[in-house]
């Protein structure tokens, strides 16, 4: 059974701090990794994707991938209260045309 | 921007009714997916489709069926609604890796919150 694991949280950080969200996955054949943000009562929204080992930066967001350790993370710099949401890690199901395996999400709370 | 439209944001039905949830995408995506999301259980895949007329079971297909008669439209059908099908239903779509050479992310509709009484 292929799995994606995340700490459920809540992760609480003060405004302006760096929030670090972590995710591990079980399928060594996984090639594509995604982070979605989901506000309460809303649908998931894609914020980052990463395909290669290393870091990928987009504004205040940095995705980090370590395939040897089967670990992917999301860093949010200068966290804002508007970043408070649940963050879902998703991994392409190896061998599929695009089926995702989702973690259950980490709830982030940014305190003013 | 990708637009995935689900026909209803909120829906209330009675047990035993046949329920139709509609999803339309405007980006010519080959792949379409139906999920349900429940507290503590995360997103669970019900059915998916890689092409017109094609459908495959996901992790929890029991009690559901789907229809994909046109590329842009993917319908989820609850054959005889039951209270344990009360949930948030999410539709998503993505491009096929065969058209882009890379595995692509899924884009979600706004969701339908379905209550079965």
Tab-separated table of C-alpha atoms in Angstrom:
chain	number	residue	atom	x	y	z
A	1	UNK	CA	0.000	0.000	0.000
A	2	UNK	CA	1.587	3.245	-1.153
A	3	UNK	CA	1.418	5.922	1.523
A	4	UNK	CA	2.105	9.589	2.076
A	5	UNK	CA	2.592	10.642	5.677
A	6	UNK	CA	2.273	14.087	7.201
A	7	UNK	CA	2.016	15.345	10.768
A	8	UNK	CA	-1.571	16.420	11.287
A	9	UNK	CA	-0.564	19.379	13.445
A	10	UNK	CA	-1.711	21.889	14.266
A	11	UNK	CA	1.580	23.617	13.605
A	12	UNK	CA	1.530	27.053	15.162
A	13	UNK	CA	4.036	29.753	14.174
A	14	UNK	CA	4.165	33.499	14.877
A	15	UNK	CA	3.650	35.970	12.060
A	16	UNK	CA	6.882	36.609	10.178
A	17	UNK	CA	8.462	33.266	11.111
A	18	UNK	CA	9.368	30.359	8.807
A	19	UNK	CA	6.848	27.534	8.733
A	20	UNK	CA	8.277	24.116	7.876
A	21	UNK	CA	5.934	21.388	6.668
A	22	UNK	CA	7.172	17.856	6.134
A	23	UNK	CA	6.047	14.823	4.176
A	24	UNK	CA	7.404	11.300	3.657
A	25	UNK	CA	6.319	8.831	1.000
A	26	UNK	CA	6.683	5.089	0.611
A	27	UNK	CA	6.903	4.577	-3.177
A	28	UNK	CA	10.540	4.844	-4.306
A	29	UNK	CA	9.337	5.073	-7.917
A	30	UNK	CA	7.547	8.387	-7.326
A	31	UNK	CA	8.693	11.120	-9.705
A	32	UNK	CA	6.421	14.088	-9.113
A	33	UNK	CA	5.506	15.871	-5.902
A	34	UNK	CA	2.923	18.529	-5.184
A	35	UNK	CA	1.855	20.804	-2.367
A	36	UNK	CA	-1.746	21.948	-2.121
A	37	UNK	CA	-3.213	24.513	0.250
A	38	UNK	CA	-6.767	24.040	1.483
A	39	UNK	CA	-8.642	26.693	3.411
A	40	UNK	CA	-11.459	25.521	5.664
A	41	UNK	CA	-14.552	24.669	3.594
A	42	UNK	CA	-12.720	25.223	0.300
A	43	UNK	CA	-11.141	22.931	-2.274
A	44	UNK	CA	-7.385	22.217	-2.558
A	45	UNK	CA	-5.341	24.773	-4.490
A	46	UNK	CA	-1.983	23.879	-6.073
A	47	UNK	CA	0.845	26.042	-4.721
A	48	UNK	CA	4.062	24.184	-5.603
A	49	UNK	CA	5.326	21.192	-7.533
A	50	UNK	CA	8.799	19.693	-7.693
A	51	UNK	CA	10.242	16.936	-9.854
A	52	UNK	CA	13.998	17.001	-9.132
A	53	UNK	CA	16.112	16.619	-6.038
A	54	UNK	CA	16.991	19.880	-4.364
A	55	UNK	CA	15.126	23.113	-3.772
A	56	UNK	CA	12.569	24.986	-5.819
A	57	UNK	CA	11.596	28.505	-4.845
A	58	UNK	CA	8.493	30.504	-5.740
A	59	UNK	CA	8.056	33.746	-3.858
A	60	UNK	CA	7.799	33.006	-0.126
A	61	UNK	CA	7.482	29.263	-0.784
A	62	UNK	CA	10.325	26.754	-1.133
A	63	UNK	CA	9.792	23.079	-1.879
A	64	UNK	CA	12.615	20.695	-0.991
A	65	UNK	CA	12.940	17.154	-2.301
A	66	UNK	CA	15.251	14.369	-1.159
A	67	UNK	CA	14.460	11.203	-3.106
A	68	UNK	CA	17.090	9.095	-1.304
A	69	UNK	CA	15.337	9.805	2.007
A	70	UNK	CA	11.853	9.798	0.402
A	71	UNK	CA	11.199	13.148	1.949
A	72	UNK	CA	9.633	16.346	0.637
A	73	UNK	CA	9.111	19.558	2.544
A	74	UNK	CA	7.553	22.986	2.128
A	75	UNK	CA	9.006	26.107	3.725
A	76	UNK	CA	6.937	29.259	4.022
A	77	UNK	CA	9.025	32.346	4.759
A	78	UNK	CA	7.628	35.468	6.423
A	79	UNK	CA	4.464	33.571	7.380
A	80	UNK	CA	1.246	35.577	7.322
A	81	UNK	CA	-2.094	34.921	9.052
A	82	UNK	CA	-3.532	34.385	5.560
A	83	UNK	CA	-1.251	31.329	5.254
A	84	UNK	CA	-3.308	29.607	7.955
A	85	UNK	CA	-4.738	26.561	6.209
A	86	UNK	CA	-4.271	22.833	5.818
A	87	UNK	CA	-1.381	21.878	3.536
A	88	UNK	CA	-1.686	18.642	1.590
A	89	UNK	CA	1.315	16.787	0.242
A	90	UNK	CA	0.599	14.695	-2.871
A	91	UNK	CA	2.696	12.224	-4.809
A	92	UNK	CA	2.012	10.788	-8.264
A	93	UNK	CA	1.097	7.106	-8.009
A	94	UNK	CA	3.958	5.464	-9.867
A	95	UNK	CA	2.857	3.775	-13.076
A	96	UNK	CA	-0.319	5.819	-13.356
A	97	UNK	CA	-1.065	8.636	-15.798
A	98	UNK	CA	-1.526	11.124	-13.024
A	99	UNK	CA	-3.290	9.586	-10.059
A	100	UNK	CA	-2.247	11.304	-6.858
A	101	UNK	CA	-1.734	9.813	-3.442
A	102	UNK	CA	-2.526	12.467	-0.830
A	103	UNK	CA	-1.353	12.832	2.719
A	104	UNK	CA	-4.014	13.751	5.232
A	105	UNK	CA	-2.600	17.240	5.581
A	106	UNK	CA	-0.919	19.444	8.165
A	107	UNK	CA	-2.949	22.248	9.685
A	108	UNK	CA	-0.928	25.458	9.938
A	109	UNK	CA	-1.903	28.333	12.178
A	110	UNK	CA	-0.033	31.643	11.887
A	111	UNK	CA	-0.577	33.844	14.932
A	112	UNK	CA	-0.518	37.654	14.528
B	1	UNK	CA	-6.298	29.556	-15.833
B	2	UNK	CA	-7.753	26.110	-15.487
B	3	UNK	CA	-11.437	26.154	-14.664
B	4	UNK	CA	-13.133	23.107	-13.158
B	5	UNK	CA	-16.795	23.725	-12.483
B	6	UNK	CA	-18.991	21.591	-10.269
B	7	UNK	CA	-22.715	22.029	-10.774
B	8	UNK	CA	-23.703	22.609	-7.146
B	9	UNK	CA	-21.918	23.931	-4.056
B	10	UNK	CA	-24.509	22.497	-1.675
B	11	UNK	CA	-26.996	19.692	-2.242
B	12	UNK	CA	-29.503	17.993	0.034
B	13	UNK	CA	-31.070	14.695	-0.992
B	14	UNK	CA	-33.006	11.867	0.645
B	15	UNK	CA	-31.957	8.278	1.182
B	16	UNK	CA	-32.713	6.061	-1.772
B	17	UNK	CA	-32.634	8.884	-4.307
B	18	UNK	CA	-30.444	8.695	-7.412
B	19	UNK	CA	-28.065	11.646	-7.248
B	20	UNK	CA	-26.077	13.190	-10.089
B	21	UNK	CA	-23.002	15.346	-9.508
B	22	UNK	CA	-21.691	17.101	-12.598
B	23	UNK	CA	-18.192	18.347	-13.343
B	24	UNK	CA	-17.010	20.298	-16.372
B	25	UNK	CA	-13.477	21.465	-17.221
B	26	UNK	CA	-12.545	23.956	-19.910
B	27	UNK	CA	-8.873	23.121	-20.512
B	28	UNK	CA	-9.164	20.061	-22.744
B	29	UNK	CA	-7.728	17.829	-20.011
B	30	UNK	CA	-7.663	14.116	-20.706
B	31	UNK	CA	-7.744	13.002	-17.060
B	32	UNK	CA	-10.629	13.563	-14.687
B	33	UNK	CA	-11.138	12.391	-11.101
B	34	UNK	CA	-13.804	12.213	-8.405
B	35	UNK	CA	-12.883	12.279	-4.709
B	36	UNK	CA	-14.709	12.501	-1.454
B	37	UNK	CA	-13.213	14.201	1.573
B	38	UNK	CA	-14.188	13.434	5.146
B	39	UNK	CA	-12.665	14.728	8.419
B	40	UNK	CA	-9.820	12.517	9.560
B	41	UNK	CA	-9.911	10.394	6.392
B	42	UNK	CA	-8.451	12.832	3.900
B	43	UNK	CA	-9.112	12.703	0.171
B	44	UNK	CA	-10.250	9.345	-1.148
B	45	UNK	CA	-10.432	8.519	-4.839
B	46	UNK	CA	-13.798	7.201	-6.017
B	47	UNK	CA	-13.394	6.913	-9.808
B	48	UNK	CA	-11.176	8.309	-12.511
B	49	UNK	CA	-11.096	8.554	-16.280
B	50	UNK	CA	-8.213	8.981	-18.716
B	51	UNK	CA	-10.355	9.433	-21.819
B	52	UNK	CA	-13.867	9.702	-23.171
B	53	UNK	CA	-15.946	6.570	-22.467
B	54	UNK	CA	-13.172	5.286	-20.227
B	55	UNK	CA	-13.523	4.830	-16.461
B	56	UNK	CA	-11.576	3.092	-13.733
B	57	UNK	CA	-12.410	2.341	-10.116
B	58	UNK	CA	-10.527	4.181	-7.436
B	59	UNK	CA	-10.177	3.199	-3.807
B	60	UNK	CA	-13.843	3.472	-2.753
B	61	UNK	CA	-16.132	2.904	-5.776
B	62	UNK	CA	-18.892	1.010	-3.967
B	63	UNK	CA	-22.259	2.738	-4.258
B	64	UNK	CA	-21.067	5.040	-7.059
B	65	UNK	CA	-20.865	5.009	-10.823
B	66	UNK	CA	-19.559	7.522	-13.356
B	67	UNK	CA	-20.152	8.659	-16.903
B	68	UNK	CA	-17.840	10.352	-19.355
B	69	UNK	CA	-19.622	10.856	-22.654
B	70	UNK	CA	-17.689	14.020	-23.559
B	71	UNK	CA	-14.092	14.939	-22.845
B	72	UNK	CA	-14.952	18.004	-20.790
B	73	UNK	CA	-17.637	16.420	-18.593
B	74	UNK	CA	-17.348	13.766	-15.882
B	75	UNK	CA	-20.460	12.841	-13.902
B	76	UNK	CA	-20.632	11.027	-10.583
B	77	UNK	CA	-23.794	9.061	-9.853
B	78	UNK	CA	-24.974	7.825	-6.479
B	79	UNK	CA	-27.238	4.972	-7.506
B	80	UNK	CA	-29.261	4.879	-4.268
B	81	UNK	CA	-28.082	7.528	-1.834
B	82	UNK	CA	-27.369	6.539	1.750
B	83	UNK	CA	-26.566	8.641	4.813
B	84	UNK	CA	-22.956	7.402	4.839
B	85	UNK	CA	-22.476	9.156	1.505
B	86	UNK	CA	-22.891	12.549	3.170
B	87	UNK	CA	-19.575	14.210	2.365
B	88	UNK	CA	-17.655	16.853	0.417
B	89	UNK	CA	-17.234	15.707	-3.182
B	90	UNK	CA	-14.369	17.087	-5.214
B	91	UNK	CA	-13.780	16.834	-8.945
B	92	UNK	CA	-10.322	17.336	-10.444
B	93	UNK	CA	-8.727	17.270	-13.879
B	94	UNK	CA	-5.223	17.105	-15.323
B	95	UNK	CA	-3.394	16.838	-18.615
B	96	UNK	CA	-2.184	13.450	-19.692
B	97	UNK	CA	1.601	12.953	-19.473
B	98	UNK	CA	1.430	11.682	-23.058
B	99	UNK	CA	0.491	15.134	-24.308
B	100	UNK	CA	3.132	17.005	-22.306
B	101	UNK	CA	5.904	14.499	-21.621
B	102	UNK	CA	5.604	15.154	-17.886
B	103	UNK	CA	3.293	14.098	-15.096
B	104	UNK	CA	0.950	17.004	-14.436
B	105	UNK	CA	-0.778	18.313	-11.313
B	106	UNK	CA	-4.507	18.020	-10.756
B	107	UNK	CA	-6.729	21.087	-10.577
B	108	UNK	CA	-9.817	20.996	-8.387
B	109	UNK	CA	-13.323	22.349	-8.641
B	110	UNK	CA	-14.911	24.189	-5.703
B	111	UNK	CA	-16.516	21.031	-4.366
B	112	UNK	CA	-20.080	19.938	-3.646
B	113	UNK	CA	-21.135	19.502	-0.050
B	114	UNK	CA	-23.742	16.742	-0.231
B	115	UNK	CA	-26.074	15.909	2.633
B	116	UNK	CA	-28.193	12.765	2.530
B	117	UNK	CA	-31.115	12.840	4.951
